[in-house]
mmCIF file of C-alpha atoms in Angstrom:
data_model
loop_
_atom_site.group_PDB
_atom_site.id
_atom_site.type_symbol
_atom_site.label_atom_id
_atom_site.label_comp_id
_atom_site.label_asym_id
_atom_site.label_seq_id
_atom_site.Cartn_x
_atom_site.Cartn_y
_atom_site.Cartn_z
ATOM 1 C CA MET A 1 5.263 -50.123 -55.854
ATOM 2 C CA SER A 2 5.665 -49.112 -52.217
ATOM 3 C CA ALA A 3 2.798 -49.561 -49.775
ATOM 4 C CA LEU A 4 0.005 -47.041 -50.245
ATOM 5 C CA LYS A 5 -2.847 -45.734 -48.147
ATOM 6 C CA VAL A 6 -5.853 -46.024 -50.440
ATOM 7 C CA LEU A 7 -9.275 -44.486 -49.802
ATOM 8 C CA VAL A 8 -11.809 -47.012 -51.106
ATOM 9 C CA VAL A 9 -14.965 -44.977 -51.612
ATOM 10 C CA GLY A 10 -17.933 -47.336 -51.517
ATOM 11 C CA GLY A 11 -15.649 -50.018 -50.104
ATOM 12 C CA ALA A 12 -18.393 -51.647 -48.026
ATOM 13 C CA GLY A 13 -20.182 -52.670 -51.202
ATOM 14 C CA TYR A 14 -19.822 -55.647 -53.499
ATOM 15 C CA ILE A 15 -16.878 -54.829 -55.779
ATOM 16 C CA GLY A 16 -15.384 -52.359 -53.304
ATOM 17 C CA SER A 17 -15.027 -54.950 -50.529
ATOM 18 C CA HIS A 18 -13.349 -57.430 -52.852
ATOM 19 C CA THR A 19 -10.959 -54.701 -54.001
ATOM 20 C CA ALA A 20 -10.159 -53.728 -50.412
ATOM 21 C CA LYS A 21 -9.158 -57.341 -49.816
ATOM 22 C CA ALA A 22 -6.960 -57.364 -52.938
ATOM 23 C CA LEU A 23 -5.265 -54.129 -51.859
ATOM 24 C CA ALA A 24 -4.577 -55.464 -48.355
ATOM 25 C CA HIS A 25 -3.181 -58.741 -49.684
ATOM 26 C CA ALA A 26 -0.839 -56.731 -51.933
ATOM 27 C CA GLY A 27 0.548 -54.895 -48.891
ATOM 28 C CA HIS A 28 -1.471 -51.684 -49.146
ATOM 29 C CA GLN A 29 -3.724 -50.136 -46.482
ATOM 30 C CA PRO A 30 -7.348 -49.725 -47.588
ATOM 31 C CA ILE A 31 -9.392 -47.119 -45.733
ATOM 32 C CA VAL A 32 -13.082 -47.510 -46.571
ATOM 33 C CA LEU A 33 -15.367 -44.482 -46.882
ATOM 34 C CA ASP A 34 -19.000 -45.566 -47.073
ATOM 35 C CA ASP A 35 -22.331 -44.301 -45.736
ATOM 36 C CA LEU A 36 -23.578 -47.927 -45.407
ATOM 37 C CA ARG A 37 -26.882 -47.160 -47.116
ATOM 38 C CA ALA A 38 -26.068 -49.821 -49.707
ATOM 39 C CA GLY A 39 -22.863 -51.280 -48.236
ATOM 40 C CA HIS A 40 -22.407 -53.537 -45.219
ATOM 41 C CA ARG A 41 -20.398 -52.972 -42.068
ATOM 42 C CA TRP A 42 -19.424 -56.651 -41.988
ATOM 43 C CA ALA A 43 -17.795 -56.298 -45.433
ATOM 44 C CA VAL A 44 -15.176 -53.869 -44.060
ATOM 45 C CA ARG A 45 -12.568 -56.362 -42.909
ATOM 46 C CA TRP A 46 -9.166 -55.132 -44.065
ATOM 47 C CA GLY A 47 -8.892 -51.627 -42.650
ATOM 48 C CA PRO A 48 -10.746 -48.813 -40.926
ATOM 49 C CA LEU A 49 -14.189 -47.521 -41.887
ATOM 50 C CA VAL A 50 -15.002 -43.838 -42.255
ATOM 51 C CA GLU A 51 -18.795 -43.818 -42.128
ATOM 52 C CA ALA A 52 -19.646 -40.808 -44.268
ATOM 53 C CA ASP A 53 -21.453 -39.597 -47.376
ATOM 54 C CA ILE A 54 -19.218 -38.333 -50.186
ATOM 55 C CA ALA A 55 -21.656 -35.445 -50.593
ATOM 56 C CA ASP A 56 -20.107 -34.062 -47.372
ATOM 57 C CA ALA A 57 -17.018 -32.316 -48.720
ATOM 58 C CA ASP A 58 -15.592 -31.443 -45.299
ATOM 59 C CA THR A 59 -15.766 -35.044 -44.087
ATOM 60 C CA VAL A 60 -14.215 -36.366 -47.290
ATOM 61 C CA ARG A 61 -11.432 -33.800 -47.066
ATOM 62 C CA GLY A 62 -10.880 -34.738 -43.433
ATOM 63 C CA ALA A 63 -10.615 -38.437 -44.283
ATOM 64 C CA LEU A 64 -8.042 -37.705 -46.967
ATOM 65 C CA GLU A 65 -5.981 -35.621 -44.556
ATOM 66 C CA ASP A 66 -6.387 -37.681 -41.379
ATOM 67 C CA HIS A 67 -5.351 -40.929 -43.064
ATOM 68 C CA ALA A 68 -2.629 -39.366 -45.268
ATOM 69 C CA ILE A 69 -4.254 -40.892 -48.352
ATOM 70 C CA ASP A 70 -2.040 -41.544 -51.376
ATOM 71 C CA ALA A 71 -4.709 -42.608 -53.888
ATOM 72 C CA VAL A 72 -8.445 -43.172 -54.269
ATOM 73 C CA VAL A 73 -10.466 -46.028 -55.735
ATOM 74 C CA HIS A 74 -14.027 -44.843 -56.326
ATOM 75 C CA PHE A 75 -16.998 -47.240 -56.397
ATOM 76 C CA ALA A 76 -19.791 -45.237 -54.751
ATOM 77 C CA ALA A 77 -22.647 -45.016 -57.260
ATOM 78 C CA HIS A 78 -26.217 -46.061 -57.900
ATOM 79 C CA ALA A 79 -26.062 -48.811 -60.491
ATOM 80 C CA SER A 80 -29.488 -49.912 -61.736
ATOM 81 C CA VAL A 81 -30.192 -49.124 -65.385
ATOM 82 C CA GLY A 82 -33.930 -49.619 -64.907
ATOM 83 C CA GLU A 83 -34.164 -47.387 -61.863
ATOM 84 C CA SER A 84 -32.122 -44.695 -63.570
ATOM 85 C CA MET A 85 -34.765 -44.518 -66.324
ATOM 86 C CA GLN A 86 -37.400 -43.770 -63.678
ATOM 87 C CA VAL A 87 -35.487 -41.375 -61.397
ATOM 88 C CA PRO A 88 -32.604 -39.868 -63.380
ATOM 89 C CA ARG A 89 -32.107 -37.006 -60.914
ATOM 90 C CA LYS A 90 -31.082 -39.547 -58.265
ATOM 91 C CA TYR A 91 -28.383 -40.886 -60.587
ATOM 92 C CA PHE A 92 -26.942 -37.564 -61.677
ATOM 93 C CA ALA A 93 -26.955 -36.254 -58.103
ATOM 94 C CA ASN A 94 -25.086 -39.234 -56.675
ATOM 95 C CA ASN A 95 -23.002 -40.544 -59.544
ATOM 96 C CA LEU A 96 -21.962 -37.192 -61.007
ATOM 97 C CA ALA A 97 -22.422 -34.378 -58.478
ATOM 98 C CA ASN A 98 -21.079 -36.366 -55.530
ATOM 99 C CA THR A 99 -18.106 -37.480 -57.606
ATOM 100 C CA LEU A 100 -17.353 -33.834 -58.326
ATOM 101 C CA THR A 101 -17.330 -33.259 -54.573
ATOM 102 C CA LEU A 102 -14.887 -36.130 -54.096
ATOM 103 C CA LEU A 103 -12.596 -34.901 -56.874
ATOM 104 C CA GLY A 104 -12.679 -31.373 -55.487
ATOM 105 C CA ALA A 105 -11.620 -32.622 -52.065
ATOM 106 C CA MET A 106 -8.807 -34.638 -53.637
ATOM 107 C CA LEU A 107 -7.488 -31.622 -55.509
ATOM 108 C CA ASP A 108 -7.735 -29.449 -52.394
ATOM 109 C CA ILE A 109 -5.563 -31.926 -50.459
ATOM 110 C CA GLY A 110 -3.208 -32.725 -53.342
ATOM 111 C CA VAL A 111 -4.246 -36.361 -53.939
ATOM 112 C CA LYS A 112 -3.828 -36.843 -57.682
ATOM 113 C CA ASP A 113 -4.381 -40.569 -58.337
ATOM 114 C CA ILE A 114 -7.794 -42.207 -58.791
ATOM 115 C CA VAL A 115 -9.183 -45.437 -60.214
ATOM 116 C CA PHE A 116 -12.812 -44.907 -61.213
ATOM 117 C CA SER A 117 -15.514 -47.559 -61.458
ATOM 118 C CA SER A 118 -17.099 -46.904 -64.858
ATOM 119 C CA SER A 119 -19.362 -49.177 -66.901
ATOM 120 C CA CYS A 120 -19.971 -50.713 -70.301
ATOM 121 C CA ALA A 121 -23.225 -48.715 -70.177
ATOM 122 C CA VAL A 122 -21.230 -45.822 -71.659
ATOM 123 C CA TYR A 123 -21.455 -47.604 -75.032
ATOM 124 C CA GLY A 124 -25.226 -47.996 -75.233
ATOM 125 C CA HIS A 125 -26.582 -50.398 -77.844
ATOM 126 C CA PRO A 126 -23.604 -52.131 -79.469
ATOM 127 C CA ARG A 127 -22.962 -51.452 -83.130
ATOM 128 C CA ARG A 128 -20.450 -54.272 -83.291
ATOM 129 C CA LEU A 129 -19.315 -57.116 -81.050
ATOM 130 C CA PRO A 130 -17.175 -57.587 -79.125
ATOM 131 C CA ILE A 131 -17.134 -54.005 -77.841
ATOM 132 C CA GLY A 132 -13.711 -52.361 -77.820
ATOM 133 C CA GLU A 133 -12.736 -49.042 -76.275
ATOM 134 C CA GLY A 134 -12.989 -47.382 -79.699
ATOM 135 C CA HIS A 135 -16.705 -48.161 -79.945
ATOM 136 C CA PRO A 136 -18.895 -45.020 -80.094
ATOM 137 C CA LEU A 137 -19.954 -43.710 -76.694
ATOM 138 C CA ALA A 138 -23.750 -43.432 -76.829
ATOM 139 C CA PRO A 139 -25.424 -44.275 -73.502
ATOM 140 C CA VAL A 140 -29.116 -45.175 -73.577
ATOM 141 C CA SER A 141 -29.795 -44.680 -69.852
ATOM 142 C CA PRO A 142 -29.168 -41.989 -67.240
ATOM 143 C CA TYR A 143 -26.930 -44.509 -65.453
ATOM 144 C CA GLY A 144 -24.677 -44.807 -68.503
ATOM 145 C CA GLU A 145 -24.775 -41.041 -69.059
ATOM 146 C CA SER A 146 -23.705 -40.409 -65.467
ATOM 147 C CA LYS A 147 -20.692 -42.705 -65.838
ATOM 148 C CA LEU A 148 -19.677 -41.142 -69.141
ATOM 149 C CA ALA A 149 -20.024 -37.659 -67.652
ATOM 150 C CA VAL A 150 -17.545 -38.562 -64.920
ATOM 151 C CA GLU A 151 -15.126 -39.961 -67.495
ATOM 152 C CA ARG A 152 -15.264 -36.633 -69.318
ATOM 153 C CA VAL A 153 -14.659 -34.746 -66.086
ATOM 154 C CA LEU A 154 -11.634 -36.946 -65.395
ATOM 155 C CA HIS A 155 -10.270 -36.158 -68.847
ATOM 156 C CA TRP A 156 -10.463 -32.406 -68.280
ATOM 157 C CA TYR A 157 -9.194 -32.614 -64.709
ATOM 158 C CA GLN A 158 -6.200 -34.515 -65.997
ATOM 159 C CA HIS A 159 -5.636 -31.834 -68.621
ATOM 160 C CA SER A 160 -6.062 -28.873 -66.268
ATOM 161 C CA TYR A 161 -5.015 -30.136 -62.834
ATOM 162 C CA GLY A 162 -2.686 -33.043 -63.509
ATOM 163 C CA LEU A 163 -5.109 -35.634 -62.107
ATOM 164 C CA ARG A 164 -3.953 -39.155 -62.947
ATOM 165 C CA TYR A 165 -6.756 -41.636 -63.541
ATOM 166 C CA ALA A 166 -7.970 -44.971 -64.793
ATOM 167 C CA ALA A 167 -11.615 -45.417 -65.817
ATOM 168 C CA LEU A 168 -12.482 -49.109 -65.797
ATOM 169 C CA ARG A 169 -15.536 -50.025 -67.846
ATOM 170 C CA TYR A 170 -16.985 -53.153 -66.277
ATOM 171 C CA PHE A 171 -19.240 -55.527 -68.021
ATOM 172 C CA ASN A 172 -21.252 -57.736 -65.587
ATOM 173 C CA ALA A 173 -19.584 -58.247 -62.212
ATOM 174 C CA ALA A 174 -20.494 -61.643 -60.775
ATOM 175 C CA GLY A 175 -19.377 -64.372 -58.378
ATOM 176 C CA ALA A 176 -17.957 -64.153 -54.877
ATOM 177 C CA ASP A 177 -14.659 -64.267 -53.035
ATOM 178 C CA PRO A 178 -13.244 -67.801 -53.449
ATOM 179 C CA GLU A 179 -12.421 -67.888 -49.729
ATOM 180 C CA GLY A 180 -15.984 -66.969 -48.819
ATOM 181 C CA GLU A 181 -15.126 -63.841 -46.834
ATOM 182 C CA VAL A 182 -17.272 -61.423 -48.849
ATOM 183 C CA GLY A 183 -19.885 -61.759 -51.552
ATOM 184 C CA GLU A 184 -22.818 -60.171 -53.324
ATOM 185 C CA VAL A 185 -25.676 -58.789 -51.233
ATOM 186 C CA HIS A 186 -27.964 -56.078 -52.600
ATOM 187 C CA ASP A 187 -31.304 -54.804 -51.307
ATOM 188 C CA PRO A 188 -33.219 -54.993 -53.511
ATOM 189 C CA GLU A 189 -31.346 -57.577 -55.542
ATOM 190 C CA THR A 190 -31.424 -56.986 -59.306
ATOM 191 C CA HIS A 191 -28.623 -59.215 -60.620
ATOM 192 C CA VAL A 192 -29.557 -62.417 -62.381
ATOM 193 C CA ILE A 193 -27.104 -64.851 -60.760
ATOM 194 C CA PRO A 194 -28.008 -64.147 -57.108
ATOM 195 C CA LEU A 195 -31.695 -64.018 -58.068
ATOM 196 C CA ALA A 196 -31.441 -67.444 -59.735
ATOM 197 C CA LEU A 197 -29.537 -68.790 -56.718
ATOM 198 C CA ASP A 198 -32.308 -67.542 -54.429
ATOM 199 C CA VAL A 199 -34.807 -69.565 -56.481
ATOM 200 C CA ALA A 200 -32.605 -72.663 -56.164
ATOM 201 C CA LEU A 201 -32.434 -72.084 -52.402
ATOM 202 C CA GLY A 202 -36.188 -71.654 -52.076
ATOM 203 C CA ARG A 203 -35.898 -68.005 -51.051
ATOM 204 C CA ARG A 204 -38.021 -66.753 -53.939
ATOM 205 C CA PRO A 205 -40.597 -68.587 -56.074
ATOM 206 C CA TRP A 206 -39.269 -67.854 -59.548
ATOM 207 C CA LEU A 207 -36.867 -65.817 -61.642
ATOM 208 C CA ASP A 208 -38.229 -63.150 -63.963
ATOM 209 C CA VAL A 209 -36.515 -63.362 -67.354
ATOM 210 C CA PHE A 210 -36.835 -59.934 -68.943
ATOM 211 C CA GLY A 211 -37.082 -60.432 -72.680
ATOM 212 C CA SER A 212 -37.352 -63.673 -74.647
ATOM 213 C CA ASP A 213 -37.466 -62.204 -78.155
ATOM 214 C CA TYR A 214 -33.983 -60.750 -78.483
ATOM 215 C CA PRO A 215 -31.953 -61.637 -81.608
ATOM 216 C CA THR A 216 -29.816 -64.090 -79.614
ATOM 217 C CA PRO A 217 -29.559 -67.902 -79.879
ATOM 218 C CA ASP A 218 -32.229 -68.567 -77.221
ATOM 219 C CA GLY A 219 -34.013 -65.204 -77.301
ATOM 220 C CA THR A 220 -32.771 -64.030 -73.893
ATOM 221 C CA ALA A 221 -30.269 -61.262 -73.242
ATOM 222 C CA VAL A 222 -26.569 -62.107 -73.433
ATOM 223 C CA ARG A 223 -24.056 -60.559 -71.053
ATOM 224 C CA ASP A 224 -20.329 -60.824 -70.387
ATOM 225 C CA TYR A 225 -19.905 -62.011 -66.777
ATOM 226 C CA VAL A 226 -16.554 -61.241 -65.149
ATOM 227 C CA HIS A 227 -15.616 -62.590 -61.736
ATOM 228 C CA VAL A 228 -15.547 -59.950 -59.016
ATOM 229 C CA SER A 229 -12.124 -61.109 -57.810
ATOM 230 C CA ASP A 230 -10.759 -60.635 -61.328
ATOM 231 C CA LEU A 231 -12.206 -57.113 -61.265
ATOM 232 C CA ALA A 232 -10.554 -56.456 -57.919
ATOM 233 C CA GLN A 233 -7.194 -57.521 -59.315
ATOM 234 C CA ALA A 234 -7.679 -55.190 -62.282
ATOM 235 C CA HIS A 235 -8.144 -52.246 -59.904
ATOM 236 C CA LEU A 236 -4.887 -53.078 -58.184
ATOM 237 C CA LEU A 237 -3.048 -53.303 -61.506
ATOM 238 C CA ALA A 238 -4.656 -50.086 -62.756
ATOM 239 C CA LEU A 239 -3.556 -48.241 -59.623
ATOM 240 C CA GLU A 240 -0.007 -49.451 -60.138
ATOM 241 C CA ALA A 241 -0.099 -48.325 -63.783
ATOM 242 C CA VAL A 242 -1.476 -44.881 -62.943
ATOM 243 C CA ARG A 243 1.180 -44.396 -60.274
ATOM 244 C CA SER A 244 4.012 -45.568 -62.509
ATOM 245 C CA ASP A 245 3.502 -43.538 -65.683
ATOM 246 C CA GLY A 246 0.526 -41.242 -65.143
ATOM 247 C CA ALA A 247 -1.007 -41.873 -68.571
ATOM 248 C CA PRO A 248 -4.833 -41.895 -68.460
ATOM 249 C CA LEU A 249 -6.443 -45.290 -68.883
ATOM 250 C CA ARG A 250 -9.911 -46.102 -70.215
ATOM 251 C CA LEU A 251 -10.215 -49.855 -70.285
ATOM 252 C CA ASN A 252 -12.876 -52.539 -70.673
ATOM 253 C CA LEU A 253 -13.019 -55.313 -68.108
ATOM 254 C CA GLY A 254 -14.813 -58.448 -69.213
ATOM 255 C CA ALA A 255 -14.319 -62.125 -69.873
ATOM 256 C CA GLY A 256 -14.613 -61.670 -73.634
ATOM 257 C CA ARG A 257 -17.501 -64.109 -74.006
ATOM 258 C CA GLY A 258 -21.214 -63.928 -73.351
ATOM 259 C CA ALA A 259 -23.800 -66.072 -71.624
ATOM 260 C CA SER A 260 -27.561 -65.788 -71.980
ATOM 261 C CA VAL A 261 -29.995 -65.625 -69.084
ATOM 262 C CA LEU A 262 -31.138 -69.178 -69.798
ATOM 263 C CA GLU A 263 -27.519 -70.365 -69.845
ATOM 264 C CA ILE A 264 -27.129 -68.811 -66.392
ATOM 265 C CA VAL A 265 -30.244 -70.677 -65.256
ATOM 266 C CA ARG A 266 -28.744 -73.967 -66.428
ATOM 267 C CA ALA A 267 -25.401 -73.202 -64.745
ATOM 268 C CA VAL A 268 -27.164 -72.457 -61.452
ATOM 269 C CA GLU A 269 -29.126 -75.693 -61.714
ATOM 270 C CA GLU A 270 -25.883 -77.574 -62.317
ATOM 271 C CA ALA A 271 -24.063 -75.949 -59.392
ATOM 272 C CA SER A 272 -26.940 -76.259 -56.935
ATOM 273 C CA GLY A 273 -28.529 -79.525 -58.007
ATOM 274 C CA GLN A 274 -31.888 -77.745 -57.770
ATOM 275 C CA PRO A 275 -34.376 -76.645 -60.429
ATOM 276 C CA VAL A 276 -34.685 -72.928 -61.138
ATOM 277 C CA ARG A 277 -38.220 -71.973 -62.095
ATOM 278 C CA TYR A 278 -38.463 -68.926 -64.323
ATOM 279 C CA GLU A 279 -41.155 -66.848 -65.958
ATOM 280 C CA LEU A 280 -40.769 -64.865 -69.157
ATOM 281 C CA ALA A 281 -41.457 -61.149 -68.913
ATOM 282 C CA SER A 282 -41.235 -58.098 -71.156
ATOM 283 C CA ARG A 283 -37.942 -56.453 -72.004
ATOM 284 C CA ARG A 284 -36.750 -53.705 -69.674
ATOM 285 C CA PRO A 285 -36.184 -50.223 -71.129
ATOM 286 C CA GLY A 286 -32.530 -49.511 -71.798
ATOM 287 C CA ASP A 287 -31.399 -53.148 -71.953
ATOM 288 C CA PRO A 288 -29.352 -54.051 -75.067
ATOM 289 C CA ALA A 289 -29.706 -57.556 -76.488
ATOM 290 C CA GLU A 290 -26.043 -58.471 -76.156
ATOM 291 C CA LEU A 291 -22.975 -57.013 -74.471
ATOM 292 C CA VAL A 292 -19.595 -58.704 -74.811
ATOM 293 C CA ALA A 293 -16.250 -57.074 -74.073
ATOM 294 C CA ASP A 294 -13.108 -56.829 -76.070
ATOM 295 C CA ALA A 295 -10.763 -56.612 -73.071
ATOM 296 C CA ARG A 296 -7.491 -57.100 -74.899
ATOM 297 C CA ALA A 297 -6.359 -53.562 -74.080
ATOM 298 C CA ALA A 298 -6.534 -54.299 -70.336
ATOM 299 C CA GLN A 299 -4.568 -57.465 -70.914
ATOM 300 C CA ARG A 300 -1.974 -55.545 -72.913
ATOM 301 C CA ARG A 301 -1.738 -52.411 -70.740
ATOM 302 C CA LEU A 302 -2.083 -54.017 -67.315
ATOM 303 C CA GLY A 303 -1.101 -57.646 -67.837
ATOM 304 C CA TRP A 304 -4.595 -58.509 -66.555
ATOM 305 C CA ARG A 305 -6.170 -61.911 -67.121
ATOM 306 C CA PRO A 306 -9.748 -62.816 -66.086
ATOM 307 C CA GLU A 307 -8.627 -66.140 -64.642
ATOM 308 C CA ARG A 308 -11.765 -66.951 -62.599
ATOM 309 C CA SER A 309 -14.368 -65.772 -65.098
ATOM 310 C CA SER A 310 -15.671 -68.935 -66.729
ATOM 311 C CA ILE A 311 -19.418 -69.188 -66.119
ATOM 312 C CA ASP A 312 -18.946 -72.412 -64.146
ATOM 313 C CA SER A 313 -16.377 -70.757 -61.831
ATOM 314 C CA VAL A 314 -18.451 -67.606 -61.401
ATOM 315 C CA VAL A 315 -21.632 -69.487 -60.533
ATOM 316 C CA ALA A 316 -19.868 -72.016 -58.286
ATOM 317 C CA SER A 317 -18.282 -69.264 -56.195
ATOM 318 C CA ALA A 318 -21.595 -67.424 -55.936
ATOM 319 C CA TRP A 319 -23.374 -70.646 -54.943
ATOM 320 C CA ASN A 320 -20.859 -71.315 -52.174
ATOM 321 C CA TRP A 321 -21.432 -67.819 -50.806
ATOM 322 C CA HIS A 322 -25.232 -67.764 -51.038
ATOM 323 C CA ARG A 323 -25.914 -71.271 -49.754
ATOM 324 C CA LEU A 324 -24.075 -70.501 -46.503
ATOM 325 C CA GLY A 325 -26.112 -67.345 -46.080
ATOM 326 C CA PRO A 326 -24.651 -63.862 -46.506
ATOM 327 C CA GLU A 327 -26.470 -62.894 -43.303
ATOM 328 C CA ARG A 328 -23.711 -64.699 -41.368
ATOM 329 C CA GLY A 329 -21.700 -61.512 -41.690
ATOM 330 C CA ALA A 330 -24.492 -59.101 -40.883
#
């Protein structure tokens, strides 16, 4: 595939910044569009930054035109299941309505290729494990509903306007760039691995473990953790596939195995050499007991392999990032 100019929407964030790096290393030019409310200026290292909100259709259209964009990779979204249960209007406004603005600008300019950051939350409570793409789509949170709504829009835009798309359903993104250039920084932080690492580093007193009575081996929730650099590579491969044959893609991205919260605690203790104090708390609304991906379709369609996604590798890379202090890039 020839070199492309790719608009990375939300590219100053966690997965977006890793994907911008992967695009640049593959010979493409990432142009980041981000309002920096959740992203970080220091994470934009491989191309220019357009500081803008995707709700501003004129600015988005201008970025597409001014940079002669060939394709879009779209990450910009609110992504907390718990928060979405409390303020669903925030999630539908940003995740759905603002995506419609982005897609409208793309169609106005004639940009027809997009890779969309979806989520395993589109499946809701699993009826069988591992979860394949044929599993019923039954979200149990406004976050999951907002992602599924965009997938349905993409389907109809492909049918009516010739939009070419890939919707990548992540399981739990985790870890950090192996070279230490970018990593995970959220405010507030809600992800278990960085929270556990903060306990090991003495930055917080304990880790809240939400739910200890799930029907899992140790009673805590089980999730499929996939390394963020593996996710970034999947976006690159998905873009190549969309450009080459135009067939819509809806694919799971996961390691294909689960780890419980207490297993994460033990892995962090092993990587850091420090104890991780935790306290058991009630389950959070909308949290399934176990989520594990069947990602064989991504392996078959894209040739993708989650090579860095063992729990030991994920936690070790995150530890290397967090112990040095993400604020070094701020």
